[in-house]
Amino acid sequence: MPTTPELSMDMTTVGDTGLLDTLQHEVAVFARRAEQTRLGGVGQVRNSMDRAAYLLLNRLDKEGPMGVKALAASMGIDSSTVTRQVAPLVDTGLVKRTSHPEDGRAVVLQLSPRGATRLEEVRSSRRQLMADLTHDWAPEEREQFCTLLSRFNIALSARMTVQGPAPVEQSPAS
């Protein structure tokens, strides 16, 4: 498959619009279905954790304790958004606020033992959902889908970094 900008530009302008229309439609359907189900998993844990909480807990689990600014930077979102999203996680005991070991004035966010347990329950449930949805896929197909979806997410992230988030459309005043 061509990878140079000139060739890929030709591919998308010389009659590949049908494929691109299908792609944008399938991405839109996926986004809607993912939001409807929140890809929450199966069983009692289904739909029990929103996307923001899952991503924050997952990041703290993978990267360890960190401050709000570091967490926001690692997730590519604003510090005020992280602060707002972390508050209920602290209130429910899934995340702990502790003093920074080197600077007692700074606050560090850390996954609590309860948060780690809850995150593993949700991961397990979501893992089962992925297994159910792809039960008839070959292992190579799962791997290829992960590779392509990861590439797609990286491209979206890079575009967001360059262009910033799209403005939120306001509905006309009535």
PDB file of C-alpha atoms in Angstrom:
ATOM      1  CA  MET A   1       0.000   0.000   0.000  1.00  0.00           C
ATOM      2  CA  PRO A   2       1.430   3.435  -0.868  1.00  0.00           C
ATOM      3  CA  THR A   3       2.669   5.467   2.026  1.00  0.00           C
ATOM      4  CA  THR A   4       4.037   8.596   0.430  1.00  0.00           C
ATOM      5  CA  PRO A   5       1.792  11.654   0.716  1.00  0.00           C
ATOM      6  CA  GLU A   6       1.578  12.025  -3.088  1.00  0.00           C
ATOM      7  CA  LEU A   7       0.407   8.453  -3.604  1.00  0.00           C
ATOM      8  CA  SER A   8      -2.013   8.421  -0.694  1.00  0.00           C
ATOM      9  CA  MET A   9      -3.441  11.745  -1.876  1.00  0.00           C
ATOM     10  CA  ASP A  10      -3.996  10.209  -5.335  1.00  0.00           C
ATOM     11  CA  MET A  11      -5.653   7.186  -3.738  1.00  0.00           C
ATOM     12  CA  THR A  12      -8.176   9.348  -1.867  1.00  0.00           C
ATOM     13  CA  THR A  13      -8.912  11.750  -4.706  1.00  0.00           C
ATOM     14  CA  VAL A  14      -9.082   9.414  -7.706  1.00  0.00           C
ATOM     15  CA  GLY A  15     -12.204   7.457  -6.895  1.00  0.00           C
ATOM     16  CA  ASP A  16     -11.675   6.133  -3.384  1.00  0.00           C
ATOM     17  CA  THR A  17     -14.381   8.378  -1.962  1.00  0.00           C
ATOM     18  CA  GLY A  18     -16.756   5.426  -1.601  1.00  0.00           C
ATOM     19  CA  LEU A  19     -14.314   3.645   0.688  1.00  0.00           C
ATOM     20  CA  LEU A  20     -13.678   6.839   2.661  1.00  0.00           C
ATOM     21  CA  ASP A  21     -17.429   7.430   2.960  1.00  0.00           C
ATOM     22  CA  THR A  22     -17.822   3.898   4.296  1.00  0.00           C
ATOM     23  CA  LEU A  23     -14.940   4.438   6.719  1.00  0.00           C
ATOM     24  CA  GLN A  24     -16.316   7.703   8.116  1.00  0.00           C
ATOM     25  CA  HIS A  25     -19.777   6.144   8.438  1.00  0.00           C
ATOM     26  CA  GLU A  26     -18.466   3.051  10.255  1.00  0.00           C
ATOM     27  CA  VAL A  27     -16.414   5.250  12.615  1.00  0.00           C
ATOM     28  CA  ALA A  28     -19.541   7.306  13.364  1.00  0.00           C
ATOM     29  CA  VAL A  29     -21.588   4.154  14.030  1.00  0.00           C
ATOM     30  CA  PHE A  30     -18.804   2.755  16.220  1.00  0.00           C
ATOM     31  CA  ALA A  31     -18.623   5.990  18.225  1.00  0.00           C
ATOM     32  CA  ARG A  32     -22.381   5.973  18.773  1.00  0.00           C
ATOM     33  CA  ARG A  33     -22.487   2.312  19.777  1.00  0.00           C
ATOM     34  CA  ALA A  34     -19.445   2.665  22.005  1.00  0.00           C
ATOM     35  CA  GLU A  35     -21.091   5.591  23.773  1.00  0.00           C
ATOM     36  CA  GLN A  36     -24.428   3.764  24.045  1.00  0.00           C
ATOM     37  CA  THR A  37     -22.858   0.716  25.629  1.00  0.00           C
ATOM     38  CA  ARG A  38     -19.784   2.510  26.958  1.00  0.00           C
ATOM     39  CA  LEU A  39     -18.220  -0.807  25.931  1.00  0.00           C
ATOM     40  CA  GLY A  40     -18.846  -1.570  29.556  1.00  0.00           C
ATOM     41  CA  GLY A  41     -18.426  -5.281  29.465  1.00  0.00           C
ATOM     42  CA  VAL A  42     -20.639  -8.114  30.543  1.00  0.00           C
ATOM     43  CA  GLY A  43     -22.273  -9.303  33.747  1.00  0.00           C
ATOM     44  CA  GLN A  44     -22.842  -7.175  36.836  1.00  0.00           C
ATOM     45  CA  VAL A  45     -19.974  -4.833  35.990  1.00  0.00           C
ATOM     46  CA  ARG A  46     -21.557  -3.873  32.643  1.00  0.00           C
ATOM     47  CA  ASN A  47     -21.774  -0.084  32.159  1.00  0.00           C
ATOM     48  CA  SER A  48     -20.575   0.482  35.692  1.00  0.00           C
ATOM     49  CA  MET A  49     -17.692   2.856  34.969  1.00  0.00           C
ATOM     50  CA  ASP A  50     -17.717   5.812  32.648  1.00  0.00           C
ATOM     51  CA  ARG A  51     -15.032   6.341  30.019  1.00  0.00           C
ATOM     52  CA  ALA A  52     -13.275   9.195  31.821  1.00  0.00           C
ATOM     53  CA  ALA A  53     -12.989   7.263  35.086  1.00  0.00           C
ATOM     54  CA  TYR A  54     -11.747   4.161  33.296  1.00  0.00           C
ATOM     55  CA  LEU A  55      -9.082   6.069  31.375  1.00  0.00           C
ATOM     56  CA  LEU A  56      -7.886   7.961  34.479  1.00  0.00           C
ATOM     57  CA  LEU A  57      -7.702   4.845  36.646  1.00  0.00           C
ATOM     58  CA  ASN A  58      -6.007   2.932  33.868  1.00  0.00           C
ATOM     59  CA  ARG A  59      -3.387   5.673  33.422  1.00  0.00           C
ATOM     60  CA  LEU A  60      -2.635   5.818  37.160  1.00  0.00           C
ATOM     61  CA  ASP A  61      -2.341   2.041  37.214  1.00  0.00           C
ATOM     62  CA  LYS A  62       0.038   1.931  34.252  1.00  0.00           C
ATOM     63  CA  GLU A  63       2.177   4.982  35.107  1.00  0.00           C
ATOM     64  CA  GLY A  64       1.948   5.165  38.883  1.00  0.00           C
ATOM     65  CA  PRO A  65       1.261   8.119  41.177  1.00  0.00           C
ATOM     66  CA  MET A  66       1.487  11.575  39.616  1.00  0.00           C
ATOM     67  CA  GLY A  67       0.308  15.135  39.961  1.00  0.00           C
ATOM     68  CA  VAL A  68      -2.703  16.602  38.191  1.00  0.00           C
ATOM     69  CA  LYS A  69      -0.589  18.431  35.606  1.00  0.00           C
ATOM     70  CA  ALA A  70       1.423  15.317  34.750  1.00  0.00           C
ATOM     71  CA  LEU A  71      -1.740  13.231  34.516  1.00  0.00           C
ATOM     72  CA  ALA A  72      -3.400  15.811  32.275  1.00  0.00           C
ATOM     73  CA  ALA A  73      -0.336  16.018  30.035  1.00  0.00           C
ATOM     74  CA  SER A  74      -0.053  12.246  29.735  1.00  0.00           C
ATOM     75  CA  MET A  75      -3.709  12.036  28.707  1.00  0.00           C
ATOM     76  CA  GLY A  76      -3.635  15.062  26.408  1.00  0.00           C
ATOM     77  CA  ILE A  77      -6.362  16.936  28.285  1.00  0.00           C
ATOM     78  CA  ASP A  78      -6.602  20.091  30.379  1.00  0.00           C
ATOM     79  CA  SER A  79      -5.669  20.107  34.086  1.00  0.00           C
ATOM     80  CA  SER A  80      -9.060  21.531  35.030  1.00  0.00           C
ATOM     81  CA  THR A  81     -10.733  18.609  33.260  1.00  0.00           C
ATOM     82  CA  VAL A  82      -8.597  16.117  35.194  1.00  0.00           C
ATOM     83  CA  THR A  83      -9.375  17.907  38.457  1.00  0.00           C
ATOM     84  CA  ARG A  84     -13.107  17.743  37.719  1.00  0.00           C
ATOM     85  CA  GLN A  85     -12.960  14.085  36.651  1.00  0.00           C
ATOM     86  CA  VAL A  86     -10.785  12.965  39.585  1.00  0.00           C
ATOM     87  CA  ALA A  87     -12.978  14.543  42.285  1.00  0.00           C
ATOM     88  CA  PRO A  88     -15.671  11.818  42.256  1.00  0.00           C
ATOM     89  CA  LEU A  89     -12.963   9.135  42.102  1.00  0.00           C
ATOM     90  CA  VAL A  90     -11.440  10.540  45.275  1.00  0.00           C
ATOM     91  CA  ASP A  91     -14.885  10.852  46.881  1.00  0.00           C
ATOM     92  CA  THR A  92     -15.643   7.187  46.186  1.00  0.00           C
ATOM     93  CA  GLY A  93     -12.237   6.021  47.377  1.00  0.00           C
ATOM     94  CA  LEU A  94     -10.925   4.829  44.011  1.00  0.00           C
ATOM     95  CA  VAL A  95      -8.119   7.403  43.967  1.00  0.00           C
ATOM     96  CA  LYS A  96      -6.093   8.760  46.889  1.00  0.00           C
ATOM     97  CA  ARG A  97      -4.607  12.214  47.165  1.00  0.00           C
ATOM     98  CA  THR A  98      -1.254  12.139  48.927  1.00  0.00           C
ATOM     99  CA  SER A  99       1.581  14.566  49.495  1.00  0.00           C
ATOM    100  CA  HIS A 100       4.452  14.485  47.063  1.00  0.00           C
ATOM    101  CA  PRO A 101       7.369  12.641  48.714  1.00  0.00           C
ATOM    102  CA  GLU A 102       9.863  15.421  47.858  1.00  0.00           C
ATOM    103  CA  ASP A 103       7.582  18.462  48.093  1.00  0.00           C
ATOM    104  CA  GLY A 104       4.935  18.135  50.797  1.00  0.00           C
ATOM    105  CA  ARG A 105       2.987  21.069  49.336  1.00  0.00           C
ATOM    106  CA  ALA A 106       2.354  19.259  46.052  1.00  0.00           C
ATOM    107  CA  VAL A 107      -0.468  16.740  45.708  1.00  0.00           C
ATOM    108  CA  VAL A 108      -0.017  13.376  44.025  1.00  0.00           C
ATOM    109  CA  LEU A 109      -2.876  11.236  42.749  1.00  0.00           C
ATOM    110  CA  GLN A 110      -2.595   7.508  43.285  1.00  0.00           C
ATOM    111  CA  LEU A 111      -4.759   4.508  42.547  1.00  0.00           C
ATOM    112  CA  SER A 112      -6.127   3.203  45.855  1.00  0.00           C
ATOM    113  CA  PRO A 113      -6.344  -0.527  46.620  1.00  0.00           C
ATOM    114  CA  ARG A 114     -10.106  -0.231  46.163  1.00  0.00           C
ATOM    115  CA  GLY A 115      -9.514   1.529  42.832  1.00  0.00           C
ATOM    116  CA  ALA A 116      -7.136  -1.211  41.686  1.00  0.00           C
ATOM    117  CA  THR A 117      -9.690  -3.904  42.550  1.00  0.00           C
ATOM    118  CA  ARG A 118     -12.496  -2.031  40.824  1.00  0.00           C
ATOM    119  CA  LEU A 119     -10.364  -1.366  37.744  1.00  0.00           C
ATOM    120  CA  GLU A 120      -9.514  -5.065  37.439  1.00  0.00           C
ATOM    121  CA  GLU A 121     -13.214  -5.981  37.702  1.00  0.00           C
ATOM    122  CA  VAL A 122     -14.045  -3.580  34.885  1.00  0.00           C
ATOM    123  CA  ARG A 123     -11.069  -4.692  32.776  1.00  0.00           C
ATOM    124  CA  SER A 124     -12.071  -8.324  33.188  1.00  0.00           C
ATOM    125  CA  SER A 125     -15.658  -7.555  32.186  1.00  0.00           C
ATOM    126  CA  ARG A 126     -14.536  -5.545  29.156  1.00  0.00           C
ATOM    127  CA  ARG A 127     -12.038  -8.250  28.209  1.00  0.00           C
ATOM    128  CA  GLN A 128     -14.925 -10.744  28.193  1.00  0.00           C
ATOM    129  CA  LEU A 129     -16.995  -8.407  26.013  1.00  0.00           C
ATOM    130  CA  MET A 130     -14.117  -8.156  23.508  1.00  0.00           C
ATOM    131  CA  ALA A 131     -13.815 -11.951  23.527  1.00  0.00           C
ATOM    132  CA  ASP A 132     -17.566 -12.298  22.927  1.00  0.00           C
ATOM    133  CA  LEU A 133     -17.620  -9.748  20.095  1.00  0.00           C
ATOM    134  CA  THR A 134     -14.636 -11.279  18.319  1.00  0.00           C
ATOM    135  CA  HIS A 135     -15.188 -14.959  19.173  1.00  0.00           C
ATOM    136  CA  ASP A 136     -15.271 -15.940  15.507  1.00  0.00           C
ATOM    137  CA  TRP A 137     -12.202 -13.882  14.541  1.00  0.00           C
ATOM    138  CA  ALA A 138      -8.841 -15.499  13.957  1.00  0.00           C
ATOM    139  CA  PRO A 139      -6.089 -14.385  16.353  1.00  0.00           C
ATOM    140  CA  GLU A 140      -4.400 -12.632  13.406  1.00  0.00           C
ATOM    141  CA  GLU A 141      -7.602 -10.664  12.718  1.00  0.00           C
ATOM    142  CA  ARG A 142      -7.771  -9.495  16.340  1.00  0.00           C
ATOM    143  CA  GLU A 143      -4.126  -8.465  16.171  1.00  0.00           C
ATOM    144  CA  GLN A 144      -4.608  -6.643  12.870  1.00  0.00           C
ATOM    145  CA  PHE A 145      -7.702  -4.852  14.192  1.00  0.00           C
ATOM    146  CA  CYS A 146      -5.767  -3.735  17.297  1.00  0.00           C
ATOM    147  CA  THR A 147      -2.876  -2.528  15.145  1.00  0.00           C
ATOM    148  CA  LEU A 148      -5.114  -0.563  12.789  1.00  0.00           C
ATOM    149  CA  LEU A 149      -7.301   0.867  15.556  1.00  0.00           C
ATOM    150  CA  SER A 150      -4.183   1.926  17.444  1.00  0.00           C
ATOM    151  CA  ARG A 151      -2.805   3.617  14.312  1.00  0.00           C
ATOM    152  CA  PHE A 152      -6.139   5.361  13.808  1.00  0.00           C
ATOM    153  CA  ASN A 153      -6.182   6.611  17.427  1.00  0.00           C
ATOM    154  CA  ILE A 154      -2.581   7.829  17.149  1.00  0.00           C
ATOM    155  CA  ALA A 155      -3.448   9.731  13.963  1.00  0.00           C
ATOM    156  CA  LEU A 156      -6.493  11.295  15.649  1.00  0.00           C
ATOM    157  CA  SER A 157      -4.389  12.251  18.656  1.00  0.00           C
ATOM    158  CA  ALA A 158      -1.708  13.812  16.480  1.00  0.00           C
ATOM    159  CA  ARG A 159      -4.342  15.800  14.602  1.00  0.00           C
ATOM    160  CA  MET A 160      -5.824  17.035  17.899  1.00  0.00           C
ATOM    161  CA  THR A 161      -2.361  18.099  19.044  1.00  0.00           C
ATOM    162  CA  VAL A 162      -1.831  20.149  15.869  1.00  0.00           C
ATOM    163  CA  GLN A 163      -5.346  21.558  15.455  1.00  0.00           C
ATOM    164  CA  GLY A 164      -6.769  21.473  18.963  1.00  0.00           C
ATOM    165  CA  PRO A 165     -10.241  20.221  19.805  1.00  0.00           C
ATOM    166  CA  ALA A 166     -13.103  21.014  17.465  1.00  0.00           C
ATOM    167  CA  PRO A 167     -15.358  23.806  18.697  1.00  0.00           C
ATOM    168  CA  VAL A 168     -18.582  22.653  20.309  1.00  0.00           C
ATOM    169  CA  GLU A 169     -21.552  23.574  18.147  1.00  0.00           C
ATOM    170  CA  GLN A 170     -24.143  25.687  19.886  1.00  0.00           C
ATOM    171  CA  SER A 171     -27.768  25.103  19.039  1.00  0.00           C
ATOM    172  CA  PRO A 172     -29.546  28.226  17.790  1.00  0.00           C
ATOM    173  CA  ALA A 173     -31.436  30.174  20.430  1.00  0.00           C
ATOM    174  CA  SER A 174     -35.169  29.707  20.211  1.00  0.00           C
TER     175      SER A 174
END
